Structure formats: structure tokens, C-alpha cells
mmCIF file of C-alpha atoms and ligand atoms in Angstrom:
data_model
loop_
_atom_site.group_PDB
_atom_site.id
_atom_site.type_symbol
_atom_site.label_atom_id
_atom_site.label_comp_id
_atom_site.label_asym_id
_atom_site.label_seq_id
_atom_site.Cartn_x
_atom_site.Cartn_y
_atom_site.Cartn_z
ATOM 1 C CA UNK A 295 -0.042 0.047 -0.014
ATOM 2 C CA UNK A 296 1.709 3.404 -1.188
ATOM 3 C CA UNK A 297 0.634 6.720 0.383
ATOM 4 C CA UNK A 298 1.456 9.720 -1.304
ATOM 5 C CA UNK A 299 2.754 12.871 0.564
ATOM 6 C CA UNK A 300 2.815 16.361 -0.850
ATOM 7 C CA UNK A 301 5.813 18.097 0.308
ATOM 8 C CA UNK A 302 9.200 16.240 0.942
ATOM 9 C CA UNK A 303 10.698 17.853 3.995
ATOM 10 C CA UNK A 304 11.293 16.627 7.577
ATOM 11 C CA UNK A 305 7.790 16.198 8.373
ATOM 12 C CA UNK A 306 7.092 13.908 5.683
ATOM 13 C CA UNK A 307 10.545 12.124 6.551
ATOM 14 C CA UNK A 308 9.044 11.191 10.029
ATOM 15 C CA UNK A 309 5.874 10.299 8.456
ATOM 16 C CA UNK A 310 7.322 7.699 6.243
ATOM 17 C CA UNK A 311 9.696 6.652 9.298
ATOM 18 C CA UNK A 312 6.479 5.998 11.391
ATOM 19 C CA UNK A 313 4.762 4.157 8.413
ATOM 20 C CA UNK A 314 7.187 1.804 7.787
ATOM 21 C CA UNK A 315 6.623 -0.626 10.667
ATOM 22 C CA UNK A 316 2.840 -0.275 9.679
ATOM 23 C CA UNK A 317 3.978 -1.921 6.249
ATOM 24 C CA UNK A 318 3.403 1.264 4.345
ATOM 25 C CA UNK A 319 5.369 2.471 1.232
ATOM 26 C CA UNK A 320 5.718 6.174 0.588
ATOM 27 C CA UNK A 321 5.863 8.345 -2.620
ATOM 28 C CA UNK A 322 6.658 12.211 -2.253
ATOM 29 C CA UNK A 323 6.031 15.204 -4.485
ATOM 30 C CA UNK A 324 8.066 18.223 -4.040
ATOM 31 C CA UNK A 325 9.648 20.687 -6.336
ATOM 32 C CA UNK A 326 12.897 20.891 -4.778
ATOM 33 C CA UNK A 327 15.653 18.127 -5.809
ATOM 34 C CA UNK A 328 17.301 18.627 -2.575
ATOM 35 C CA UNK A 329 14.002 17.202 -0.533
ATOM 36 C CA UNK A 330 15.548 15.184 2.326
ATOM 37 C CA UNK A 331 12.850 12.235 1.713
ATOM 38 C CA UNK A 332 14.933 11.199 -1.484
ATOM 39 C CA UNK A 333 17.224 9.299 0.695
ATOM 40 C CA UNK A 334 14.477 7.138 1.942
ATOM 41 C CA UNK A 335 11.322 7.047 -0.420
ATOM 42 C CA UNK A 336 10.116 7.464 -4.072
ATOM 43 C CA UNK A 337 10.252 11.033 -4.915
ATOM 44 C CA UNK A 338 8.720 12.881 -7.729
ATOM 45 C CA UNK A 339 10.484 16.244 -8.316
ATOM 46 C CA UNK A 340 8.000 18.563 -10.084
ATOM 47 C CA UNK A 341 5.899 21.725 -9.399
ATOM 48 C CA UNK A 342 2.514 21.358 -7.731
ATOM 49 C CA UNK A 343 0.932 22.623 -10.723
ATOM 50 C CA UNK A 344 2.456 20.168 -13.296
ATOM 51 C CA UNK A 345 -0.952 18.170 -13.888
ATOM 52 C CA UNK A 346 1.126 15.557 -15.870
ATOM 53 C CA UNK A 347 3.415 15.015 -12.852
ATOM 54 C CA UNK A 348 0.365 14.622 -10.774
ATOM 55 C CA UNK A 349 -1.282 12.341 -12.468
ATOM 56 C CA UNK A 350 2.054 10.199 -12.386
ATOM 57 C CA UNK A 351 2.672 11.002 -8.721
ATOM 58 C CA UNK A 352 -1.086 9.747 -8.214
ATOM 59 C CA UNK A 353 -0.925 6.472 -10.108
ATOM 60 C CA UNK A 354 -1.612 3.585 -7.942
ATOM 61 C CA UNK A 355 -1.597 5.301 -4.438
ATOM 62 C CA UNK A 356 -3.936 4.602 -1.765
ATOM 63 C CA UNK A 357 -4.683 8.262 -0.765
ATOM 64 C CA UNK A 358 -2.665 11.454 -0.545
ATOM 65 C CA UNK A 359 -1.815 13.493 2.514
ATOM 66 C CA UNK A 360 0.421 16.394 2.973
ATOM 67 C CA UNK A 361 3.256 17.775 5.180
ATOM 68 C CA UNK A 362 3.190 21.181 3.915
ATOM 69 C CA UNK A 363 0.370 23.831 4.158
ATOM 70 C CA UNK A 364 1.216 25.688 1.326
ATOM 71 C CA UNK A 365 0.875 23.300 -1.073
ATOM 72 C CA UNK A 366 -1.662 24.925 -3.816
ATOM 73 C CA UNK A 367 -5.358 23.960 -2.982
ATOM 74 C CA UNK A 368 -6.057 23.400 -6.844
ATOM 75 C CA UNK A 369 -3.182 20.804 -6.627
ATOM 76 C CA UNK A 370 -4.925 19.156 -3.773
ATOM 77 C CA UNK A 371 -8.340 19.329 -5.666
ATOM 78 C CA UNK A 372 -7.197 17.880 -8.884
ATOM 79 C CA UNK A 373 -5.528 14.924 -6.924
ATOM 80 C CA UNK A 374 -8.852 14.679 -5.096
ATOM 81 C CA UNK A 375 -10.760 13.942 -8.352
ATOM 82 C CA UNK A 376 -8.449 10.754 -8.602
ATOM 83 C CA UNK A 377 -7.388 9.490 -5.027
ATOM 84 C CA UNK A 378 -8.818 10.196 -1.624
ATOM 85 C CA UNK A 379 -6.862 13.247 -0.106
ATOM 86 C CA UNK A 380 -6.642 13.929 3.522
ATOM 87 C CA UNK A 381 -6.962 16.292 5.367
ATOM 88 C CA UNK A 382 -9.670 17.863 3.039
ATOM 89 C CA UNK A 383 -8.547 20.477 0.645
ATOM 90 C CA UNK A 384 -11.151 22.974 2.641
ATOM 91 C CA UNK A 385 -8.876 22.735 5.598
ATOM 92 C CA UNK A 386 -5.787 23.388 3.499
ATOM 93 C CA UNK A 387 -7.693 26.417 2.057
ATOM 94 C CA UNK A 388 -8.585 27.773 5.432
ATOM 95 C CA UNK A 389 -5.284 27.716 6.852
ATOM 96 C CA UNK A 390 -3.492 29.092 4.183
ATOM 97 C CA UNK A 391 -5.158 32.499 4.515
ATOM 98 C CA UNK A 392 -4.846 34.119 7.712
ATOM 99 C CA UNK A 393 -8.193 36.227 7.252
ATOM 100 C CA UNK A 394 -10.105 33.076 6.412
ATOM 101 C CA UNK A 395 -8.593 31.226 9.266
ATOM 102 C CA UNK A 396 -9.371 33.757 11.788
ATOM 103 C CA UNK A 397 -12.909 34.467 10.194
ATOM 104 C CA UNK A 398 -13.304 30.376 10.847
ATOM 105 C CA UNK A 399 -12.407 30.787 14.093
ATOM 106 C CA UNK A 400 -14.668 33.653 14.659
ATOM 107 C CA UNK A 401 -17.571 31.844 13.197
ATOM 108 C CA UNK A 402 -16.971 28.858 15.369
ATOM 109 C CA UNK A 403 -17.004 30.989 18.564
ATOM 110 C CA UNK A 404 -13.298 30.372 19.081
ATOM 111 C CA UNK A 405 -11.574 33.383 20.847
ATOM 112 C CA UNK A 406 -8.862 35.143 18.958
ATOM 113 C CA UNK A 407 -7.313 38.374 19.135
ATOM 114 C CA UNK A 408 -9.437 41.493 17.624
ATOM 115 C CA UNK A 409 -8.285 41.622 13.916
ATOM 116 C CA UNK A 410 -9.156 43.399 10.587
ATOM 117 C CA UNK A 411 -8.195 43.048 6.785
ATOM 118 C CA UNK A 412 -6.352 45.615 5.182
ATOM 119 C CA UNK A 413 -7.222 45.290 1.737
ATOM 120 C CA UNK A 414 -5.534 48.141 0.477
ATOM 121 C CA UNK A 415 -2.728 50.661 1.451
ATOM 122 C CA UNK A 416 -5.503 53.742 1.810
ATOM 123 C CA UNK A 417 -7.490 51.627 4.473
ATOM 124 C CA UNK A 418 -4.222 51.213 6.617
ATOM 125 C CA UNK A 419 -4.734 54.157 9.124
ATOM 126 C CA UNK A 420 -8.238 53.774 9.677
ATOM 127 C CA UNK A 421 -7.530 50.172 10.522
ATOM 128 C CA UNK A 422 -4.612 51.069 12.827
ATOM 129 C CA UNK A 423 -7.179 53.476 14.453
ATOM 130 C CA UNK A 424 -9.808 50.476 15.290
ATOM 131 C CA UNK A 425 -7.261 47.926 16.216
ATOM 132 C CA UNK A 426 -4.974 50.329 18.219
ATOM 133 C CA UNK A 427 -1.317 50.063 19.049
ATOM 134 C CA UNK A 428 0.572 47.700 19.692
ATOM 135 C CA UNK A 429 -0.444 45.777 16.531
ATOM 136 C CA UNK A 430 1.010 42.942 14.130
ATOM 137 C CA UNK A 431 0.782 43.495 10.650
ATOM 138 C CA UNK A 432 1.161 40.079 8.681
ATOM 139 C CA UNK A 433 0.551 39.319 5.079
ATOM 140 C CA UNK A 434 -2.892 37.275 4.848
ATOM 141 C CA UNK A 435 -0.916 34.473 2.802
ATOM 142 C CA UNK A 436 2.645 32.495 2.444
ATOM 143 C CA UNK A 437 3.692 33.762 5.859
ATOM 144 C CA UNK A 438 5.611 31.188 8.096
ATOM 145 C CA UNK A 439 8.173 31.131 10.909
ATOM 146 C CA UNK A 440 7.423 34.877 11.320
ATOM 147 C CA UNK A 441 8.289 35.953 7.864
ATOM 148 C CA UNK A 442 5.874 38.574 6.445
ATOM 149 C CA UNK A 443 5.083 40.121 9.703
ATOM 150 C CA UNK A 444 5.635 43.535 11.285
ATOM 151 C CA UNK A 445 4.973 44.373 15.041
ATOM 152 C CA UNK A 446 3.995 48.145 15.293
ATOM 153 C CA UNK A 447 4.281 49.751 18.650
ATOM 154 C CA UNK A 448 4.787 53.363 17.806
ATOM 155 C CA UNK A 449 3.507 56.125 15.224
ATOM 156 C CA UNK A 450 6.943 55.954 13.664
ATOM 157 C CA UNK A 451 6.718 52.032 13.116
ATOM 158 C CA UNK A 452 3.234 52.720 11.424
ATOM 159 C CA UNK A 453 4.584 55.400 9.227
ATOM 160 C CA UNK A 454 7.399 53.236 8.360
ATOM 161 C CA UNK A 455 5.363 50.260 7.522
ATOM 162 C CA UNK A 456 2.942 52.382 5.584
ATOM 163 C CA UNK A 457 5.906 53.551 3.281
ATOM 164 C CA UNK A 458 6.780 49.959 2.969
ATOM 165 C CA UNK A 459 3.340 48.147 2.607
ATOM 166 C CA UNK A 460 3.631 44.997 0.128
ATOM 167 C CA UNK A 461 0.856 45.012 -2.232
ATOM 168 C CA UNK A 462 -0.695 41.882 -1.141
ATOM 169 C CA UNK A 463 -3.946 41.252 1.140
ATOM 170 C CA UNK A 464 -2.652 41.991 4.869
ATOM 171 C CA UNK A 465 -4.406 41.436 8.145
ATOM 172 C CA UNK A 466 -3.935 43.733 11.277
ATOM 173 C CA UNK A 467 -4.180 41.984 14.627
ATOM 174 C CA UNK A 468 -4.187 43.373 18.345
ATOM 175 C CA UNK A 469 -0.600 42.451 19.996
ATOM 176 C CA UNK A 470 -1.412 39.953 22.660
ATOM 177 C CA UNK A 471 0.779 40.621 25.652
ATOM 178 C CA UNK A 472 0.642 36.898 26.239
ATOM 179 C CA UNK A 473 2.017 34.970 29.164
ATOM 180 C CA UNK A 474 3.033 32.019 27.137
ATOM 181 C CA UNK A 475 2.448 30.294 23.805
ATOM 182 C CA UNK A 476 0.598 26.877 23.874
ATOM 183 C CA UNK A 477 -0.225 24.401 21.137
ATOM 184 C CA UNK A 478 -2.503 21.210 21.111
ATOM 185 C CA UNK A 479 -2.350 18.462 18.730
ATOM 186 C CA UNK A 480 -5.516 16.731 17.657
ATOM 187 C CA UNK A 481 -6.434 13.986 15.400
ATOM 188 C CA UNK A 482 -9.696 12.558 13.980
ATOM 189 C CA UNK A 483 -9.667 9.668 11.727
ATOM 190 C CA UNK A 484 -11.913 8.613 8.908
ATOM 191 C CA UNK A 485 -14.411 7.054 11.325
ATOM 192 C CA UNK A 486 -14.686 10.264 13.146
ATOM 193 C CA UNK A 487 -12.889 9.017 16.234
ATOM 194 C CA UNK A 488 -10.752 11.827 17.887
ATOM 195 C CA UNK A 489 -7.951 12.066 20.533
ATOM 196 C CA UNK A 490 -5.914 14.927 21.744
ATOM 197 C CA UNK A 491 -2.464 15.337 23.091
ATOM 198 C CA UNK A 492 -1.488 17.371 26.210
ATOM 199 C CA UNK A 493 -0.915 20.890 25.661
ATOM 200 C CA UNK A 494 2.335 22.093 24.652
ATOM 201 C CA UNK A 495 4.408 25.307 25.697
ATOM 202 C CA UNK A 496 6.538 26.857 22.756
ATOM 203 C CA UNK A 497 9.353 29.154 22.968
ATOM 204 C CA UNK A 498 10.031 31.129 19.777
ATOM 205 C CA UNK A 499 12.973 33.518 18.805
ATOM 206 C CA UNK A 500 12.570 35.566 15.418
ATOM 207 C CA UNK A 501 9.225 33.769 15.152
ATOM 208 C CA UNK A 502 10.934 30.446 14.737
ATOM 209 C CA UNK A 503 9.756 27.685 17.293
ATOM 210 C CA UNK A 504 13.177 26.923 19.095
ATOM 211 C CA UNK A 505 11.830 24.668 22.224
ATOM 212 C CA UNK A 506 8.815 22.735 23.210
ATOM 213 C CA UNK A 507 8.104 21.750 26.844
ATOM 214 C CA UNK A 508 5.694 18.869 26.747
ATOM 215 C CA UNK A 509 3.210 18.460 28.754
ATOM 216 C CA UNK A 510 2.965 22.429 29.424
ATOM 217 C CA UNK A 511 4.446 23.069 32.551
ATOM 218 C CA UNK A 512 1.780 23.628 35.330
ATOM 219 C CA UNK A 513 -0.947 22.566 32.983
ATOM 220 C CA UNK A 514 -4.473 23.332 34.298
ATOM 221 C CA UNK A 515 -7.201 20.592 33.501
ATOM 222 C CA UNK A 516 -9.517 23.576 32.477
ATOM 223 C CA UNK A 517 -7.052 25.086 30.117
ATOM 224 C CA UNK A 518 -6.386 21.473 28.575
ATOM 225 C CA UNK A 519 -10.157 21.032 28.198
ATOM 226 C CA UNK A 520 -10.846 24.836 26.504
ATOM 227 C CA UNK A 521 -7.992 23.737 23.729
ATOM 228 C CA UNK A 522 -9.554 20.395 23.210
ATOM 229 C CA UNK A 523 -12.899 21.933 22.798
ATOM 230 C CA UNK A 524 -11.599 24.151 20.342
ATOM 231 C CA UNK A 525 -9.821 21.758 18.330
ATOM 232 C CA UNK A 526 -12.798 19.588 18.364
ATOM 233 C CA UNK A 527 -15.093 22.211 16.859
ATOM 234 C CA UNK A 528 -12.506 22.821 13.993
ATOM 235 C CA UNK A 529 -12.036 19.064 13.541
ATOM 236 C CA UNK A 530 -16.175 18.556 13.244
ATOM 237 C CA UNK A 531 -16.676 21.695 11.376
ATOM 238 C CA UNK A 532 -14.295 20.748 8.506
ATOM 239 C CA UNK A 533 -14.956 16.782 8.740
ATOM 240 C CA UNK A 534 -11.352 16.730 9.281
ATOM 241 C CA UNK A 535 -9.125 13.304 8.956
ATOM 242 C CA UNK A 536 -5.596 13.529 10.231
ATOM 243 C CA UNK A 537 -3.157 15.361 12.847
ATOM 244 C CA UNK A 538 -4.345 18.896 13.260
ATOM 245 C CA UNK A 539 -2.201 21.600 15.320
ATOM 246 C CA UNK A 540 -3.734 24.515 17.132
ATOM 247 C CA UNK A 541 -1.698 27.503 18.345
ATOM 248 C CA UNK A 542 -2.675 29.580 20.954
ATOM 249 C CA UNK A 543 -1.492 32.841 23.385
ATOM 250 C CA UNK A 544 -2.499 32.270 26.853
ATOM 251 C CA UNK A 545 -3.551 35.646 27.934
ATOM 252 C CA UNK A 546 -4.936 36.514 31.396
ATOM 253 C CA UNK A 547 -5.922 32.493 32.114
ATOM 254 C CA UNK A 548 -7.501 32.156 28.894
ATOM 255 C CA UNK A 549 -6.623 30.867 25.256
ATOM 256 C CA UNK A 550 -6.868 33.017 22.214
ATOM 257 C CA UNK A 551 -6.389 31.126 19.350
ATOM 258 C CA UNK A 552 -3.567 32.140 16.942
ATOM 259 C CA UNK A 553 -3.282 29.739 14.046
ATOM 260 C CA UNK A 554 -3.919 25.948 12.731
ATOM 261 C CA UNK A 555 -1.739 23.573 10.763
ATOM 262 C CA UNK A 556 -3.674 21.200 8.735
ATOM 263 C CA UNK A 557 -0.483 18.720 9.421
ATOM 264 C CA UNK A 558 1.599 17.114 11.753
ATOM 265 C CA UNK A 559 3.330 20.093 13.589
ATOM 266 C CA UNK A 560 7.028 21.001 15.014
ATOM 267 C CA UNK A 561 5.568 21.249 18.342
ATOM 268 C CA UNK A 562 4.520 17.560 18.242
ATOM 269 C CA UNK A 563 7.971 16.321 17.540
ATOM 270 C CA UNK A 564 8.382 15.050 21.064
ATOM 271 C CA UNK A 565 5.601 12.543 20.755
ATOM 272 C CA UNK A 566 8.178 10.287 18.911
ATOM 273 C CA UNK A 567 9.634 9.522 22.502
ATOM 274 C CA UNK A 568 7.206 11.133 24.721
ATOM 275 C CA UNK A 569 3.636 9.801 23.878
ATOM 276 C CA UNK A 570 2.585 6.253 23.501
ATOM 277 C CA UNK A 571 1.697 6.837 19.901
ATOM 278 C CA UNK A 572 3.600 9.506 18.024
ATOM 279 C CA UNK A 573 1.650 12.437 16.109
ATOM 280 C CA UNK A 574 3.189 10.826 12.618
ATOM 281 C CA UNK A 575 1.735 7.398 13.532
ATOM 282 C CA UNK A 576 -1.608 8.659 14.623
ATOM 283 C CA UNK A 577 -1.738 10.968 11.326
ATOM 284 C CA UNK A 578 -1.298 7.762 9.353
ATOM 285 C CA UNK A 579 -3.693 5.428 11.441
ATOM 286 C CA UNK A 580 -6.355 8.549 11.048
ATOM 287 C CA UNK A 581 -5.737 8.909 7.283
ATOM 288 C CA UNK A 582 -6.157 5.341 6.652
ATOM 289 C CA UNK A 583 -9.247 4.565 9.077
ATOM 290 C CA UNK A 584 -7.282 2.516 11.442
ATOM 291 C CA UNK A 585 -8.139 2.554 15.228
ATOM 292 C CA UNK A 586 -6.248 5.684 16.744
ATOM 293 C CA UNK A 587 -3.446 4.958 19.076
ATOM 294 C CA UNK A 588 -3.218 6.305 22.785
ATOM 295 C CA UNK A 589 -2.114 10.068 23.000
ATOM 296 C CA UNK A 590 -0.976 9.283 26.750
ATOM 297 C CA UNK A 591 2.320 10.462 27.952
ATOM 298 C CA UNK A 592 5.483 8.473 27.982
ATOM 299 C CA UNK A 593 7.304 10.994 30.054
ATOM 300 C CA UNK A 594 8.160 14.745 30.271
ATOM 301 C CA UNK A 595 9.967 16.043 27.370
ATOM 302 C CA UNK A 596 12.021 18.951 25.952
ATOM 303 C CA UNK A 597 12.262 19.161 22.149
ATOM 304 C CA UNK A 598 14.701 21.531 20.877
ATOM 305 C CA UNK A 599 14.921 22.668 17.166
ATOM 306 C CA UNK A 600 18.650 22.507 15.692
ATOM 307 C CA UNK A 601 18.482 25.441 13.514
ATOM 308 C CA UNK A 602 21.473 26.536 11.084
ATOM 309 C CA UNK A 603 24.083 24.079 12.584
ATOM 310 C CA UNK A 604 24.016 20.653 14.354
ATOM 311 C CA UNK A 605 25.932 19.570 17.236
ATOM 312 C CA UNK A 606 28.291 16.717 17.906
ATOM 313 C CA UNK A 607 25.740 13.563 18.074
ATOM 314 C CA UNK A 608 27.959 11.914 20.660
ATOM 315 C CA UNK A 609 27.737 14.653 23.279
ATOM 316 C CA UNK A 610 23.929 15.047 23.351
ATOM 317 C CA UNK A 611 23.543 11.134 23.237
ATOM 318 C CA UNK A 612 25.775 11.205 26.536
ATOM 319 C CA UNK A 613 22.714 12.862 28.316
ATOM 320 C CA UNK A 614 20.396 10.023 29.389
ATOM 321 C CA UNK A 615 17.257 9.648 27.462
ATOM 322 C CA UNK A 616 18.486 12.096 24.902
ATOM 323 C CA UNK A 617 17.579 11.573 21.339
ATOM 324 C CA UNK A 618 18.923 12.935 18.145
ATOM 325 C CA UNK A 619 17.103 13.489 14.901
ATOM 326 C CA UNK A 620 18.945 14.558 11.962
ATOM 327 C CA UNK A 621 16.648 15.335 8.725
ATOM 328 C CA UNK A 622 19.553 15.043 6.241
ATOM 329 C CA UNK A 623 19.506 18.373 5.000
ATOM 330 C CA UNK A 624 22.260 20.840 3.792
ATOM 331 C CA UNK A 625 22.878 23.270 6.751
ATOM 332 C CA UNK A 626 21.858 27.026 6.093
ATOM 333 C CA UNK A 627 21.390 29.862 8.255
ATOM 334 C CA UNK A 628 18.113 29.788 9.694
ATOM 335 C CA UNK A 629 16.869 26.316 8.619
ATOM 336 C CA UNK A 630 15.544 23.431 10.412
ATOM 337 C CA UNK A 631 18.302 20.897 10.372
ATOM 338 C CA UNK A 632 17.234 18.410 13.238
ATOM 339 C CA UNK A 633 15.884 18.212 16.799
ATOM 340 C CA UNK A 634 16.613 16.940 19.998
ATOM 341 C CA UNK A 635 14.120 15.362 22.407
ATOM 342 C CA UNK A 636 15.135 14.935 26.174
ATOM 343 C CA UNK A 637 12.890 12.556 28.218
ATOM 344 C CA UNK A 638 12.741 12.070 31.976
ATOM 345 C CA UNK A 639 10.096 10.565 34.394
ATOM 346 C CA UNK A 640 9.613 13.699 36.039
ATOM 347 C CA UNK A 641 9.918 17.684 35.639
ATOM 348 C CA UNK A 642 12.779 17.778 37.980
ATOM 349 C CA UNK A 643 14.657 15.054 36.155
ATOM 350 C CA UNK A 644 14.061 16.709 33.009
ATOM 351 C CA UNK A 645 15.427 19.921 34.382
ATOM 352 C CA UNK A 646 18.446 18.072 35.374
ATOM 353 C CA UNK A 647 18.707 16.425 32.009
ATOM 354 C CA UNK A 648 18.516 20.134 30.537
ATOM 355 C CA UNK A 649 21.183 21.566 32.598
ATOM 356 C CA UNK A 650 23.522 18.487 31.265
ATOM 357 C CA UNK A 651 23.083 19.481 27.507
ATOM 358 C CA UNK A 652 26.640 20.183 26.093
ATOM 359 C CA UNK A 653 27.997 23.882 25.565
ATOM 360 C CA UNK A 654 26.518 24.005 21.865
ATOM 361 C CA UNK A 655 23.131 24.439 23.394
ATOM 362 C CA UNK A 656 24.124 27.348 25.722
ATOM 363 C CA UNK A 657 23.290 30.155 23.362
ATOM 364 C CA UNK A 658 20.358 32.489 23.067
ATOM 365 C CA UNK A 659 18.502 31.531 20.618
ATOM 366 C CA UNK A 660 18.142 27.873 21.874
ATOM 367 C CA UNK A 661 16.090 29.840 24.669
ATOM 368 C CA UNK A 662 18.659 28.187 27.221
ATOM 369 C CA UNK A 663 17.651 31.379 29.628
ATOM 370 C CA UNK A 664 13.936 29.983 29.619
ATOM 371 C CA UNK A 665 15.128 26.330 29.857
ATOM 372 C CA UNK A 666 17.305 27.467 32.756
ATOM 373 C CA UNK A 667 14.462 29.462 34.205
ATOM 374 C CA UNK A 668 12.464 26.450 33.895
ATOM 375 C CA UNK A 669 14.596 24.436 35.430
ATOM 376 C CA UNK A 670 15.272 26.907 38.393
ATOM 377 C CA UNK A 671 11.232 27.129 38.926
ATOM 378 C CA UNK A 672 11.014 23.357 39.126
ATOM 379 C CA UNK A 673 14.078 23.156 41.353
ATOM 380 C CA UNK A 674 12.385 25.886 43.926
HETATM 381 P P1 AMP B 28 2.501 33.307 13.634
HETATM 382 O O1 AMP B 28 3.150 33.280 12.138
HETATM 383 O O2 AMP B 28 1.200 33.826 13.521
HETATM 384 O O3 AMP B 28 2.664 31.962 14.364
HETATM 385 O O4 AMP B 28 3.408 34.320 14.426
HETATM 386 C C1 AMP B 28 4.858 33.977 14.909
HETATM 387 C C2 AMP B 28 5.041 34.388 16.316
HETATM 388 O O5 AMP B 28 4.842 35.885 16.255
HETATM 389 C C3 AMP B 28 4.172 33.836 17.240
HETATM 390 O O6 AMP B 28 4.302 32.508 17.584
HETATM 391 C C4 AMP B 28 4.272 35.095 18.386
HETATM 392 O O7 AMP B 28 5.502 34.911 18.889
HETATM 393 C C5 AMP B 28 4.392 36.234 17.590
HETATM 394 N N1 AMP B 28 2.708 36.920 17.223
HETATM 395 C C6 AMP B 28 1.997 36.569 16.217
HETATM 396 N N2 AMP B 28 1.002 37.412 16.373
HETATM 397 C C7 AMP B 28 1.132 37.852 17.334
HETATM 398 C C8 AMP B 28 -0.005 38.502 18.292
HETATM 399 N N3 AMP B 28 -1.240 39.009 17.745
HETATM 400 N N4 AMP B 28 0.325 39.193 19.355
HETATM 401 C C9 AMP B 28 1.717 38.890 19.909
HETATM 402 N N5 AMP B 28 2.576 38.079 19.385
HETATM 403 C C10 AMP B 28 2.271 37.867 18.102
#
């Protein structure tokens, strides 16, 4: 049985690794000849808009899924006429456009920060007046890892942004002075069965995820229920199939949904070692209509992204219950090359493990300050 995956990056790589024990084969479509999955699966190198290549790719597949949410919706719809496509292309459509996404949240009575579209430059100042400062200006489409975003705090920032406004649809959001960022991973299978992982606490620098702590420290059962309720509403309204990630700001004890990703997610990498069933295996179980696996915890985890360069594996693996994942990508500044997961039986032990990481990790962009503060709070 061969599963087709649109996108051939690390998420696809880890999906395939989770699928081999289930007896599955994989075929990837990615425009880049460098896509790391080339090492472990069939790869079609072609543009997502190439219909002949899409036909070749779809031939003989059991179903198609994706690991990248900026796949053109048109390609997903084209494939859906030939072979089942999960999650439904409608989920892709909603997640690709911040305005559509936040409008869906609003329609489902899910709390978000205040937001308004900025369709053209002449509207900008009126919209700023309505939303107020500080605010975050974002391109409505194709933004990821903090790209296409401007934080506006002063009249000077507004004037600068106005002079540089890109001629694309924009969204202005009220800045949320959040306590922390959390995300939930949810999964719904073809039979309608659902499951939820515990909320994770995420630390970003420069708009890129650096560190996830799972489960989120001091996780309140009420907040977990609220996150599951939000995810459930999205799953049901889209008749969703597969893993869905929803990112939140925690503010004054409440959750505000920021965005969703219709795929396995970086903040779920810890589930490989830290949950009974990983997000990757559960995504495959969901799209195949197999019973979902337990989302129960197998430990307390810290997942650290390796961005731009890699540590010496022997130094990391010297820390007990540390796990290294290298994606086989060529090093480049700002590129996600791998991740490390540390697992421990208790938060206190996890704090100890984090303090044992080699000097490579003692750099500001690994959020080591957050890690150490976290460790200190657990020891207190
Ligand atoms: P996004 O691409 O929407 O996930 O934004 C990337 C990061 O920018 C988030 O993880 C937050 O750290 C920050 N951010 C985005 N939107 C807001 C907002 N409205 N208020 C405060 N911080 C934000």
C-alpha cells in the first residue's frame, strides 16, 4: 500500500519513518531536488501545478496527504478527483489564508485577538485606529516562521510600515501580551474517532519555534479542556481527517487561538519518544481509517530545534534519554536541520537533563535562558 505525500521535508520524512512498521510505502512530490525524503522513499520532483506530474504521482496511490500547508489548493483538488485526499482540501484553504482562518475561528465562536483585513494601503490608517497599538501586521498568505510580519508599537513604526506596505492582502491584529504560547495536537480519523495530546508550551525566537516543553508546565485541566474544545470544533466543522495543530496565546488565564496547521507539527515532535503513539503514526492511522493510538504520555519532554548547524551527536547522546533526529538537509542559516528530544520521568529530572546538555546549546537562540528559568522554577 503506497501513501502519497505532498511536500518532502522533515515532516514527511518522519511520517514515512512512522509508516514503515505499519507496512506502508511512500511516494513524495516536492519541487526541490534537495528534498530530504529522497534518501528513504520514492520522490517525484515537479512543481505542484504540473498536472502531468500530479497524474504520475497519483497513479496507484492508496491516498494522498500533505506535510506542507502551502501546497496549492488547486493541486489538492485535482488529486482529490483521482484518489482520496486527507485532510480535506477545505482545511488547506482555511489554513493558507490568515483572514479565512481567523474568520473560521470567529464563526466557530473560538476566541482570537481582534483583527481586521487591510485590503489596500488607503485603509491602513483607519484600521490602525480601530485596532489600536501595539499591533501586528501580517501578510494574509504565505507567512510562516515569522516571515511577512511587522510589530507596530509607535507612530514611527506605522509610518515606516505604511511606506513599505507590500501590495498583497494584509491582516492587522491586536498585539497580545501573552503569558506564554501553547499548542494542542488533535487527531480525527476517517471513522470520526478523535484524540488529543496534552498542551505543549512553545518558545520562539525571531518567529521560529526553538523549544517545546511537553506537557506544558503547570498545565491546568480547565485550560486543556478548553484547548480540546477548540480543536474539536475545528475538526468537526471541516469533517477533518488527520492530525491538526492549533496554536494559542495564553492571556489572563484564557486561550486565544492564533493559527492552525492542517498537518503534523513541529510542536509535536516530542511525541516520537514522549507519547505512547507519535503524532506521525496517529496521522497515518487517521487517514487510513485505523483505530487511533493512545495519546498518553510516556514521560516529560523538552524538544529543541536544531537550526542552522548541528551539535556533535556523541555529546548529546551522553545525556541519559536524549534522542537525536537529523533530517539529512544541507546546513543553511535559519534552516531546521534536526531536533533533540530529552525525556525524563518527572519535570525535576527533565530540568536536570537540560542542565547536562553540552555547551552547543548554551546560546540565546536555543532559549536556554527559558530552559534554565524553567529548571530553576522546578527545583524551587
Ligand atoms: P504566527 O506566524 O502567527 O504564528 O506568528 C509568529 C509568532 O509571532 C507567534 O508565535 C508569536 O510569538 C508572535 N505573534 C504573532 N501574532 C501575535 C499577536 N497578535 N500578538 C503577539 N504576538 C504575536
